[in-house]
CSV table of C-alpha atoms in Angstrom, one decimal:
chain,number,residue,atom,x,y,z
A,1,UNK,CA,-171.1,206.9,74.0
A,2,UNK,CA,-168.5,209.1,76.2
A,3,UNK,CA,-166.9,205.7,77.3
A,4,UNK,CA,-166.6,204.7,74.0
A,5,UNK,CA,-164.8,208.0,73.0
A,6,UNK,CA,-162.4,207.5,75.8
A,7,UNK,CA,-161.7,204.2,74.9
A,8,UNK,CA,-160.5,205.2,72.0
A,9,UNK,CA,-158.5,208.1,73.0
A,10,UNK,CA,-156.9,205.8,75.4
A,11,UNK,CA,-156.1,203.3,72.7
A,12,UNK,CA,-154.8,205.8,70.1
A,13,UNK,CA,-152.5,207.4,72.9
A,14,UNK,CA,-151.1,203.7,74.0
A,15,UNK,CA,-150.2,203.2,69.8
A,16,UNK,CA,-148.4,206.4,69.7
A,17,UNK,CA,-146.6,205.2,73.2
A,18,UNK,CA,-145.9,201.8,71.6
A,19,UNK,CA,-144.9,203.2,67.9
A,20,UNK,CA,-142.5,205.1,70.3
A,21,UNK,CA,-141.0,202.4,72.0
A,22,UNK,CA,-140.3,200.3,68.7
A,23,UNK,CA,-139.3,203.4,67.0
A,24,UNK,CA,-136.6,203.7,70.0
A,25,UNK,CA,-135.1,200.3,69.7
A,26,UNK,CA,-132.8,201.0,67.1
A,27,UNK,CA,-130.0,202.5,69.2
A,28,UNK,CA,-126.4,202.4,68.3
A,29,UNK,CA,-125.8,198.6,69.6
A,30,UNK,CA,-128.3,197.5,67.1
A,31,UNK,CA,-127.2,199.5,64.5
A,32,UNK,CA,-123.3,197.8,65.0
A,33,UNK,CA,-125.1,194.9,65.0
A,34,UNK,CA,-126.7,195.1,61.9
A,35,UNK,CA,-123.4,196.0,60.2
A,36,UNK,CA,-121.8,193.4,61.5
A,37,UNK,CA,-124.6,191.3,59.8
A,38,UNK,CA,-124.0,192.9,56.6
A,39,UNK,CA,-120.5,192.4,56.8
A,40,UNK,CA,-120.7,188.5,57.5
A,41,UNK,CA,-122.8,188.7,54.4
A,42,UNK,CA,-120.6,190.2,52.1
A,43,UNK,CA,-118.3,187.4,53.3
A,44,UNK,CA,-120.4,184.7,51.8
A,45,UNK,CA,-120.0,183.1,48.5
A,46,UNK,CA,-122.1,185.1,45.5
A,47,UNK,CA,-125.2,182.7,45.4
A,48,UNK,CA,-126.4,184.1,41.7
A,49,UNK,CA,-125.3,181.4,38.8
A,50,UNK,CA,-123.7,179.3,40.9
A,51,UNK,CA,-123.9,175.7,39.8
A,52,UNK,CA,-126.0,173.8,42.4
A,53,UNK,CA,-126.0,170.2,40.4
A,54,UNK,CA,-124.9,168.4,37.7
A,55,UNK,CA,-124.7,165.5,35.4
A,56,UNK,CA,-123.2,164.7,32.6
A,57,UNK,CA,-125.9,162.6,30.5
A,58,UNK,CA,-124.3,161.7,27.4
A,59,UNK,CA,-120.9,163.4,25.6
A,60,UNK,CA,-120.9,167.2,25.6
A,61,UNK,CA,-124.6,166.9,27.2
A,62,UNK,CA,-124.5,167.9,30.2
A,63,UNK,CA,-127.6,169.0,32.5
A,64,UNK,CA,-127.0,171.6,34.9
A,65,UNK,CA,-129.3,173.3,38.4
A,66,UNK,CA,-127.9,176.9,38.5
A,67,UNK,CA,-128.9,179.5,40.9
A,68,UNK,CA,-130.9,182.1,39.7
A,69,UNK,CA,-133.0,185.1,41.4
A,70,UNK,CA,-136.4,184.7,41.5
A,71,UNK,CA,-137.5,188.2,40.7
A,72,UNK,CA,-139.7,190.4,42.6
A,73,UNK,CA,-140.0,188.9,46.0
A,74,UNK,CA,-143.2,190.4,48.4
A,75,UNK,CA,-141.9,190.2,52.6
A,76,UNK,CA,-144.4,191.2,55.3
A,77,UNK,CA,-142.7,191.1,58.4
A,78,UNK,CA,-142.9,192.2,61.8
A,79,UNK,CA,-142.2,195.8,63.6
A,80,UNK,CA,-138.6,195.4,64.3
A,81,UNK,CA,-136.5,197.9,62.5
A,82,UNK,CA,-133.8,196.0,62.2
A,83,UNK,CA,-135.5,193.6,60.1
A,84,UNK,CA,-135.9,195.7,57.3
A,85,UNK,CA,-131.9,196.0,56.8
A,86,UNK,CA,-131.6,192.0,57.2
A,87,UNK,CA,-134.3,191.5,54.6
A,88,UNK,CA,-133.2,193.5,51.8
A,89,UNK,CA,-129.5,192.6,52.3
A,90,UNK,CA,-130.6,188.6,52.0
A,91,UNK,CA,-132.6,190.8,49.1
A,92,UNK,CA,-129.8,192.1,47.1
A,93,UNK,CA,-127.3,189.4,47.8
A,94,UNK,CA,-129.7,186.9,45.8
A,95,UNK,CA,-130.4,189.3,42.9
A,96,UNK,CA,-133.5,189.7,43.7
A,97,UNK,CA,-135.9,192.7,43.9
A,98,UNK,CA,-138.3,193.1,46.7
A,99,UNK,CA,-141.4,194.8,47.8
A,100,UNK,CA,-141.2,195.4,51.8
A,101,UNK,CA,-144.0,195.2,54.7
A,102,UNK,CA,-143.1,196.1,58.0
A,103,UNK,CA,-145.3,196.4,60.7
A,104,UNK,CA,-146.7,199.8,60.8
A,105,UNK,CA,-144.8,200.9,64.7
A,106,UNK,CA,-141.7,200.9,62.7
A,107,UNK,CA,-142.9,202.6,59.5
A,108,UNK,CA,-140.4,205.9,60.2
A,109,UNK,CA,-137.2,203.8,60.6
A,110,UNK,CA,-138.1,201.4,57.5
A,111,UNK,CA,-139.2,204.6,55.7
A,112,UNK,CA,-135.7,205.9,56.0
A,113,UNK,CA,-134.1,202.6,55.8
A,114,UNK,CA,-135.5,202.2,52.6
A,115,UNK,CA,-134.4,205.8,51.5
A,116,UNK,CA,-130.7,205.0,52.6
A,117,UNK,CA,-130.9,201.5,51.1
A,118,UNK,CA,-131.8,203.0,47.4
A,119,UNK,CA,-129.2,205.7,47.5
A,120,UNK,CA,-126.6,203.1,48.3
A,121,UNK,CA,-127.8,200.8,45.2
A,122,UNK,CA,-128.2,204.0,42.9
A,123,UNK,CA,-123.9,204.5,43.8
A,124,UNK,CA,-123.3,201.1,42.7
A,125,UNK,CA,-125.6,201.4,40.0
A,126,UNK,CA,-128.1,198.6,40.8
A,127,UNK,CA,-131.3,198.8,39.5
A,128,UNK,CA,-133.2,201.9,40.5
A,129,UNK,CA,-136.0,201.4,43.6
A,130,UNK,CA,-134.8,197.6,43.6
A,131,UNK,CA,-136.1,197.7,47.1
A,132,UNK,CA,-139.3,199.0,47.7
A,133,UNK,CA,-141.3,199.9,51.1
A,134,UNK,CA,-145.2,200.0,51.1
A,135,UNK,CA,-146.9,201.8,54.5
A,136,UNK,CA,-150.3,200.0,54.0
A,137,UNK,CA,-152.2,198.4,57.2
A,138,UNK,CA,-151.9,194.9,56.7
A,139,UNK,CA,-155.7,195.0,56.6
A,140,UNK,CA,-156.0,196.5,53.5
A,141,UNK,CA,-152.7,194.8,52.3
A,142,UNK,CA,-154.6,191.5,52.9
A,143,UNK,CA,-157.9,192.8,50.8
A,144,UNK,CA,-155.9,193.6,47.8
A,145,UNK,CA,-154.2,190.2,47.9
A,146,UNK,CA,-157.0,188.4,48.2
A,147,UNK,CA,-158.9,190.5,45.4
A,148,UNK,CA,-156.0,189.2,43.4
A,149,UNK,CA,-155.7,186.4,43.7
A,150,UNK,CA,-160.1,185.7,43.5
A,151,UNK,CA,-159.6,187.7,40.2
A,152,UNK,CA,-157.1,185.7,38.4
C-alpha cells in the first residue's frame, strides 16, 4: 500500500514537471512565429462566399457551389500551445465558430490564449465568445460524446 502511495506521488510530481516543460515552450521565437503565421493568413484570399463552381444550366439559371462556414466547429488537439493560436485563426478566417480542446499540460497558455483571442474579436466586434476553450480531461470529454451521440 506505501508503494502504491509513492507511486503516485511520483507520478503526480513527473505531470507537474511535464505540464512545466510544455507550459515553457512558448518562448518568444514561437511566439514570432505564430505571428508570422497569422500574418501569412491575413494575406490569403477571404474564403467565406467565394464562388467555388459554376454552371450555367439554362438562360438566367445558373447553379452556383459557394463557400460558406460550417458553424460551430469542436477541435481536440494536442498539448502544444501554439496550436491553439493556429486553430482559431484557420477558425475565424472561415467564419466559423469553434469550441477548443487542448491537451490538458498546456491548459494555462490556451486558457489565456483564449482570453486574448476574445478581447481581440470583441474590438472588431465579432461575435462575442466565438472562440471557446473547455479544460475537461479528454476522458470525460469522450463520455459525454459518446452519451450523445447513444442518446440521439
Amino acid at each position: 500500500r506505501e508503494a502504491k502511495i509513492i507511486v503516485m506521488e511520483a507520478r503526480e510530481e513527473a505531470n507537474e514537471i511535464i505540464k512545466d516543460l510544455i507550459e515553457i515552450k512558448i518562448n518568444e521565437n514561437k511566439i514570432n512565429d505564430l505571428i508570422t503565421g497569422l500574418n501569412d493568413l491575413i494575406k490569403l484570399d477571404d474564403p467565406v462566399n467565394k464562388t467555388l463552381w459554376q454552371k450555367e444550366l439554362d438562360e438566367d439559371l445558373i447553379l452556383k457551389k459557394i463557400a460558406t462556414p460550417i458553424g460551430v466547429i469542436g477541435v481536440i488537439f494536442e498539448a502544444r500551445p501554439d496550436c491553439f493560436i493556429q486553430i482559431a485563426s484557420l477558425i475565424i478566417k472561415s467564419g466559423n465558430c469553434a469550441i477548443l480542446k487542448g491537451g490538458s499540460e498546456a491548459n494555462n497558455t490556451n486558457t489565456l490564449f483564449a482570453k486574448l483571442v476574445n478581447e481581440a474579436l470583441d474590438e472588431i466586434n465579432y461575435p462575442k465568445n466565438a472562440i471557446n476553450f473547455i479544460e475537461i480531461s479528454s476522458r470525460l470529454l469522450n463520455k459525454f460524446v459518446l452519451l450523445t451521440f447513444v442518446s440521439s
